[in-house]
CSV table of C-alpha atoms in Angstrom, one decimal:
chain,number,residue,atom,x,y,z
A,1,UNK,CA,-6.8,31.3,-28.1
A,2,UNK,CA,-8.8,33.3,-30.4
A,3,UNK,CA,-11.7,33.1,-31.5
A,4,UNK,CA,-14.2,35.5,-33.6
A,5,UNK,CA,-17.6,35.1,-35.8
A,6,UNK,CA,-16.8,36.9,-39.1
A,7,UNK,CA,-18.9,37.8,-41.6
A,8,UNK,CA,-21.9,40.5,-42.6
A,9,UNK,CA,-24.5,38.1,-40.8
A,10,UNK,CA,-25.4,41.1,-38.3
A,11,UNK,CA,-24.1,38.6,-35.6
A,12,UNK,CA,-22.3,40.5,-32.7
A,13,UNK,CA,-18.3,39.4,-33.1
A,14,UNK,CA,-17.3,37.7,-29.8
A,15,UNK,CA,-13.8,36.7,-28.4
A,16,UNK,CA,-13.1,33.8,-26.7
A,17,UNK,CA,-11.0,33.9,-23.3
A,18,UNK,CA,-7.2,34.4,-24.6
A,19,UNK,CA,-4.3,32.4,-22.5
A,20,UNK,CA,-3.8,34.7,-20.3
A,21,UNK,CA,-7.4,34.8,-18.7
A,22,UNK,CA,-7.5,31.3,-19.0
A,23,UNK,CA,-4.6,30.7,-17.0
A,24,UNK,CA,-5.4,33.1,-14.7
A,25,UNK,CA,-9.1,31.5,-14.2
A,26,UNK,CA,-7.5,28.6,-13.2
A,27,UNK,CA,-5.4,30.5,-11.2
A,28,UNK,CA,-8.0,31.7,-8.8
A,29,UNK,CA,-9.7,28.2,-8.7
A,30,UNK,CA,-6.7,26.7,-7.3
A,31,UNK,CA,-6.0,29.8,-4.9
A,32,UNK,CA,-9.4,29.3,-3.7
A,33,UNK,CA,-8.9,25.3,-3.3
A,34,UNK,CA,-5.9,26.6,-1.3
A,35,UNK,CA,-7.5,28.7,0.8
A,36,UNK,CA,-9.9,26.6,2.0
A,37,UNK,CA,-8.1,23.4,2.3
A,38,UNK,CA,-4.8,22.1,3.7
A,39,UNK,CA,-2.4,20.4,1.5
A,40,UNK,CA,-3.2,17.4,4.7
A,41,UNK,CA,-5.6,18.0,7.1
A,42,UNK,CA,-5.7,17.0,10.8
A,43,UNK,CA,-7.8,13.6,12.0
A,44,UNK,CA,-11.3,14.3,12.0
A,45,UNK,CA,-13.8,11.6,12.2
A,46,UNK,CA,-14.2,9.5,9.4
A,47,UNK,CA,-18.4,9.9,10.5
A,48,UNK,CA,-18.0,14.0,8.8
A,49,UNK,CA,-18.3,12.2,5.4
A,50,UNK,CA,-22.0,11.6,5.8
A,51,UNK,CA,-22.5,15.5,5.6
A,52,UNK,CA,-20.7,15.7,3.0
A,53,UNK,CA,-22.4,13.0,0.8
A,54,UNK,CA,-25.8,13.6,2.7
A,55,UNK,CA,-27.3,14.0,-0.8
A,56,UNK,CA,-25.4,10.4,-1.6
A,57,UNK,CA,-28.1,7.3,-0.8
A,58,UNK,CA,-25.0,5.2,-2.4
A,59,UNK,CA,-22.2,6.6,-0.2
A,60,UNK,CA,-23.9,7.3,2.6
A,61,UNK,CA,-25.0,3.5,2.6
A,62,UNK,CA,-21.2,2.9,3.2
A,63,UNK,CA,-20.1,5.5,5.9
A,64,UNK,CA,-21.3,4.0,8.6
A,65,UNK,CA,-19.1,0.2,8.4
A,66,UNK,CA,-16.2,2.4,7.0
A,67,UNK,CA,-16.2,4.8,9.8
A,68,UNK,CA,-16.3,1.4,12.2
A,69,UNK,CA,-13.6,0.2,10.6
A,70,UNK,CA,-11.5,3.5,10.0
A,71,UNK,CA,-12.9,6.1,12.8
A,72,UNK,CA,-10.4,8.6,11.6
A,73,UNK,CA,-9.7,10.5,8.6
A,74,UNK,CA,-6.8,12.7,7.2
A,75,UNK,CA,-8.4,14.5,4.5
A,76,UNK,CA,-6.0,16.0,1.7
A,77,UNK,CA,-6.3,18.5,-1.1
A,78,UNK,CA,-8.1,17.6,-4.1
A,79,UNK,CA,-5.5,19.0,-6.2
A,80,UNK,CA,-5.0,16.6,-8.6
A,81,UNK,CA,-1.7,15.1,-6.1
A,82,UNK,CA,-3.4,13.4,-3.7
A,83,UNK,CA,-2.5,9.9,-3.6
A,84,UNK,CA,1.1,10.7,-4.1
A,85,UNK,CA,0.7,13.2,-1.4
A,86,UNK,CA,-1.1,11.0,0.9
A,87,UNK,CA,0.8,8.2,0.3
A,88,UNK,CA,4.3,9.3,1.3
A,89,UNK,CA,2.6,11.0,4.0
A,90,UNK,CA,1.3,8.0,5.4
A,91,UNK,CA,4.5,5.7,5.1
A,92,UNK,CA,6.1,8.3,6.4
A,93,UNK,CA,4.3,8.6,9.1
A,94,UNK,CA,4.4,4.6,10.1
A,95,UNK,CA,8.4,5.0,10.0
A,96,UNK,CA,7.9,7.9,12.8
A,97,UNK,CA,5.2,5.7,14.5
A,98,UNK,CA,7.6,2.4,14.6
A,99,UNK,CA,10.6,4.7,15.9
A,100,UNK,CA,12.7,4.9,12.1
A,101,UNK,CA,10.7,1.6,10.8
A,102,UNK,CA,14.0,-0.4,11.6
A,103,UNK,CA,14.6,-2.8,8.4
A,104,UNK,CA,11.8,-0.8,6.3
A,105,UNK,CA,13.5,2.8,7.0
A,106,UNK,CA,17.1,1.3,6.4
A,107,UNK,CA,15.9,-0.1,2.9
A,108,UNK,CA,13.8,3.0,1.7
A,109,UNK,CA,17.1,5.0,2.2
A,110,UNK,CA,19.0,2.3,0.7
A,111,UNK,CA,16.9,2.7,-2.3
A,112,UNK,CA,16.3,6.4,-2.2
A,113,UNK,CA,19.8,6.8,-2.2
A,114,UNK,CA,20.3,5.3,-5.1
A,115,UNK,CA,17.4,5.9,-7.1
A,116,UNK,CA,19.1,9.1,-8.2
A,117,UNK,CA,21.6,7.3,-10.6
A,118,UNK,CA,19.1,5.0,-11.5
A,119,UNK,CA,16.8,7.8,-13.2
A,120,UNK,CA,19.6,9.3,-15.0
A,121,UNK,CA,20.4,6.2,-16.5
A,122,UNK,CA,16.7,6.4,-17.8
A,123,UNK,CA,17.6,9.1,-19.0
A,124,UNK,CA,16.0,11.9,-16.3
A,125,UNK,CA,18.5,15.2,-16.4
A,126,UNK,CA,21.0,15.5,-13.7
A,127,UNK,CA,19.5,18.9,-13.5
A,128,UNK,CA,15.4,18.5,-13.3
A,129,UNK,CA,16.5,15.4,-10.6
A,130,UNK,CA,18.9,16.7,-8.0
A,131,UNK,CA,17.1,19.3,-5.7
A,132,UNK,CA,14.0,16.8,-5.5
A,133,UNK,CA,16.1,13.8,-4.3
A,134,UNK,CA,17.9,15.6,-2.2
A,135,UNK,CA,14.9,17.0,-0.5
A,136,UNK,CA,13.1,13.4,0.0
A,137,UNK,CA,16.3,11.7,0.9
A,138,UNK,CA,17.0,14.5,3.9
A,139,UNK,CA,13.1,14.0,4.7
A,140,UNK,CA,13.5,10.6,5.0
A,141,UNK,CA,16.9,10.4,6.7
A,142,UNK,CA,15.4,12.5,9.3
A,143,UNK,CA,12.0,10.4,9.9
A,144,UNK,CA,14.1,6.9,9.7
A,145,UNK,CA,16.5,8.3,12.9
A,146,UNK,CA,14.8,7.8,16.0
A,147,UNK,CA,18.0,10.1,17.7
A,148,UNK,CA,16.1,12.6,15.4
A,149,UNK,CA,12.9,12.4,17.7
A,150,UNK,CA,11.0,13.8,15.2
A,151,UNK,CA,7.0,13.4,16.1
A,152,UNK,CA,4.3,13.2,13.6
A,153,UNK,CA,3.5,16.9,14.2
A,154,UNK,CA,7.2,17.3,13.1
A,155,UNK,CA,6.0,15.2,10.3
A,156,UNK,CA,2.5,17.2,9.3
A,157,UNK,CA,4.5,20.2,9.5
A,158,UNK,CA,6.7,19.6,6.5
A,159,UNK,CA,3.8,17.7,3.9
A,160,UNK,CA,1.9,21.6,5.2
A,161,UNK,CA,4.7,23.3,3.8
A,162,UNK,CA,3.8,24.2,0.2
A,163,UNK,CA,7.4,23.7,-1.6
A,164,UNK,CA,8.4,20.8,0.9
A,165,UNK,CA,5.5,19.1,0.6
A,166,UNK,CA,5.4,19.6,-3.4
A,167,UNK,CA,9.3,18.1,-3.6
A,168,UNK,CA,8.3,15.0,-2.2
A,169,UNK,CA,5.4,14.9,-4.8
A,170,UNK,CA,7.3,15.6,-7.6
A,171,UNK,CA,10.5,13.6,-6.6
A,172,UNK,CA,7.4,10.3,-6.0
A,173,UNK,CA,6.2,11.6,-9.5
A,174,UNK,CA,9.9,10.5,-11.0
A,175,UNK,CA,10.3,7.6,-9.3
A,176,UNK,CA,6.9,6.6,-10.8
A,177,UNK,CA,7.8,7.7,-14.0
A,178,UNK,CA,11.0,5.6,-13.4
A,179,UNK,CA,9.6,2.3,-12.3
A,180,UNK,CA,7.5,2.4,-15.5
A,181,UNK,CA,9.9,3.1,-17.7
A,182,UNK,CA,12.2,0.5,-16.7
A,183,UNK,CA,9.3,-2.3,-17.0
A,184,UNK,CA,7.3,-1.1,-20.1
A,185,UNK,CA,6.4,-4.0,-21.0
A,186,UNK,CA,4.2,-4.8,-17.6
A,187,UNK,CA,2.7,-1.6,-18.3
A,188,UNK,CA,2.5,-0.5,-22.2
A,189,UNK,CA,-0.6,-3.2,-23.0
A,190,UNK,CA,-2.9,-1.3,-20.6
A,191,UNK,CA,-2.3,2.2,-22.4
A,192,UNK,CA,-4.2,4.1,-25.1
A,193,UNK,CA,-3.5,2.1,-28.5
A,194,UNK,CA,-0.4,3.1,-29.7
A,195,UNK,CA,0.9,5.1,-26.7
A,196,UNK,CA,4.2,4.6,-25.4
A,197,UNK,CA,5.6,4.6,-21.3
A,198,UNK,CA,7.5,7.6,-22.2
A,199,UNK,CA,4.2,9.6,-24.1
A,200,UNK,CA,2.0,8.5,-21.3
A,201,UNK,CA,4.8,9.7,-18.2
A,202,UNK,CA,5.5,12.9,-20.2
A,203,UNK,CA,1.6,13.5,-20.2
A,204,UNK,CA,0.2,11.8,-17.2
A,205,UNK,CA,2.9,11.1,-14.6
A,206,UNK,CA,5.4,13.9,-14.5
A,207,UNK,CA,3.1,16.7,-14.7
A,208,UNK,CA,2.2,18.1,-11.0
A,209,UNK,CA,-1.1,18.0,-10.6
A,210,UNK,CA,-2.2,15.0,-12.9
A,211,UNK,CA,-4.6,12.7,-11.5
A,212,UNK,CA,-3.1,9.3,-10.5
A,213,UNK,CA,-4.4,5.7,-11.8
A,214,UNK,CA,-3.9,2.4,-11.1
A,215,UNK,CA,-0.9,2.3,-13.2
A,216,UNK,CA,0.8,4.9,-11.8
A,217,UNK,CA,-0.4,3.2,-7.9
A,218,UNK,CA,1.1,-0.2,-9.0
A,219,UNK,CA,4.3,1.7,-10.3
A,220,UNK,CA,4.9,3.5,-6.5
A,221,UNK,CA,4.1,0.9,-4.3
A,222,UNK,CA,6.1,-1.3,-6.2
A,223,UNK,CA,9.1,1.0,-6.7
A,224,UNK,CA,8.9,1.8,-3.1
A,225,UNK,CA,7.9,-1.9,-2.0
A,226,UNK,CA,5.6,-0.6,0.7
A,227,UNK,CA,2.2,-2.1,0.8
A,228,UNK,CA,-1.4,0.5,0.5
A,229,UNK,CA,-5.2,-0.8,1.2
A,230,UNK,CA,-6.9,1.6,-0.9
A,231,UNK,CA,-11.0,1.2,0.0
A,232,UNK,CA,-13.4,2.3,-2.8
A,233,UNK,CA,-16.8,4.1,-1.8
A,234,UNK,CA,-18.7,4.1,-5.1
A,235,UNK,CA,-22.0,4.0,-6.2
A,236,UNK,CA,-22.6,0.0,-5.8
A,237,UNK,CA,-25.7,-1.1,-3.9
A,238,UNK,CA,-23.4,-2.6,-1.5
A,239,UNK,CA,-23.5,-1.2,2.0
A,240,UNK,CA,-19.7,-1.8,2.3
A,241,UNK,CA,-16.7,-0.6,0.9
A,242,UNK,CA,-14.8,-2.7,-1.2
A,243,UNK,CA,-10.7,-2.8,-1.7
A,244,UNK,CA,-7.7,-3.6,-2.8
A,245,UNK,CA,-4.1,-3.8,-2.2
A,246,UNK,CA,-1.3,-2.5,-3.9
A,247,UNK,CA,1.3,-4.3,-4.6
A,248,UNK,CA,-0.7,-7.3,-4.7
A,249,UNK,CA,-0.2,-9.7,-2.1
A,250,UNK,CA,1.7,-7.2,0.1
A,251,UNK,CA,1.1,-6.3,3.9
A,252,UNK,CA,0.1,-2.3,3.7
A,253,UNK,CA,1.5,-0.2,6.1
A,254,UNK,CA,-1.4,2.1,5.4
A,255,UNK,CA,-5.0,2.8,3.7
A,256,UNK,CA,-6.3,5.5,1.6
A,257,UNK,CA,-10.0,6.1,1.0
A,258,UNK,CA,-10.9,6.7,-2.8
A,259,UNK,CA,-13.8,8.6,-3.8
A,260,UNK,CA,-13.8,9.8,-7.8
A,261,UNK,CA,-10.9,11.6,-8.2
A,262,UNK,CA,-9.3,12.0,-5.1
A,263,UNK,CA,-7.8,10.1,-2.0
A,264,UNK,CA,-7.7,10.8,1.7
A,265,UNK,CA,-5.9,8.7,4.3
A,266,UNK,CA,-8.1,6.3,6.7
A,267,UNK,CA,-6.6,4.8,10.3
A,268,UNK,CA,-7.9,2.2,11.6
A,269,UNK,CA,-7.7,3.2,15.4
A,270,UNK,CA,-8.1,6.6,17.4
A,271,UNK,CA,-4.7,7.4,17.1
């Protein structure tokens, strides 16, 4: 990207920042984001978010029922994968806590399986899909076999592991992308005007480090057919959280706190 002032004005000529300092600004920022969070945190109290919104009359007006409700907190990075991050984490983690999640862990491998074929017949390359699946459906095998006695420090260890944890991202990212475009008609009359499922994937779903909507949140839970409480601490003069479930009418397995732009995941006991 270049950019100059011409001309015999007298004005100074300036550049603007070409591609490569640009990308390697953004570079740093993430690096730094890195370094000073984890991909998933441990539990902390959920009571630590009054510091952090301490300048916040509207969110600190909620901390105190949410932290009654939810005393713990696993905080993730705000990296743009979050939900998908902190939602496979936390399903994961009740198949662990339930001993393989008996009739839930056999049907997510069931469809894990064969979601594989299923995205290539969307039309996903054999090539961009394997190594991802293969990664989540090993992940999953493993968590679903109690003979496996895998613990949820097991469990923290692999969504801490950069490219582990960034597979099972990216593989939740396709089956996203997947759900959507195999009902684009549920979805298409909530885009921009005249964007299609596939523009809208290419550009907002498949992309590492894309925010996530409520779209792409009914998509997941939905393709996956496990249940999320997502509470919402906004700026209403409430002095409670309010929330939803996703998909609607089902009975979550987990909850994630939303704050703009990013999620963390909320238990309801001391664990």
């Amino acid at each position: 990207i270049n950019g100059r002032v011409h001309g015999d004005s007298g004005l100074k000529m300036t550049s603007a920042p070409d591609d490569f300092a640009i990308m390697a600004q953004e570079d740093s920022i993430r690096q730094a984001i890195a370094a000073s969070t984890p991909l998933l945190g441990p539990l902390e109290s959920t009571s630590t978010l009054s510091e952090q919104y301490k300048d916040n009359e509207a969110f600190l007006r909620k901390i105190p029922d949410l932290a009654a409700r939810f005393p713990m907190i696993r905080k993730t990075r705000g990296d743009g994968n979050c939900f998908y991050r902190g939602y496979v984490f936390g399903v994961f983690e009740h198949l662990v806590r339930n001993n393989g999640g008996a009739e839930l862990g056999s049907r997510l491998v069931d469809y894990i399986t064969k979601s594989r074929q299923q995205l290539i017949d969307l039309g996903f390359p054999e090539i961009g899909v394997d190594d991802f699946w293969e990664m989540f459906l090993e992940q999953l095998q493993r968590f679903t076999d109690p003979s496996s006695k895998a613990t949820i420090d097991d469990l923290l260890q692999v969504f801490q592991s950069q490219d582990t944890s960034d597979y099972l991202v990216m593989y939740s990212r396709f089956l996203t992308s997947g759900y959507l475009k195999a009902h684009p008609d549920d979805f298409e009359p909530f885009l921009e005007l005249g964007k299609t499922i596939a523009q809208f994937c290419a550009s907002d779903v498949d992309p590492m480090n894309k925010e996530c909507d409520q779209i792409q949140i009914i998509a997941l839970t939905n393709a996956l057919g496990v249940g999320v409480r997502i509470e919402y601490l906004d700026a209403s003069d409430s002095s409670a959280t309010t929330h939803h479930v996703f998909p609607e009418g089902a009975v979550p397995v987990l909850t994630l706190l939303y704050r703009p732009g990013h999620y963390d995941v909320l238990y309801a006991d001391q664990q």
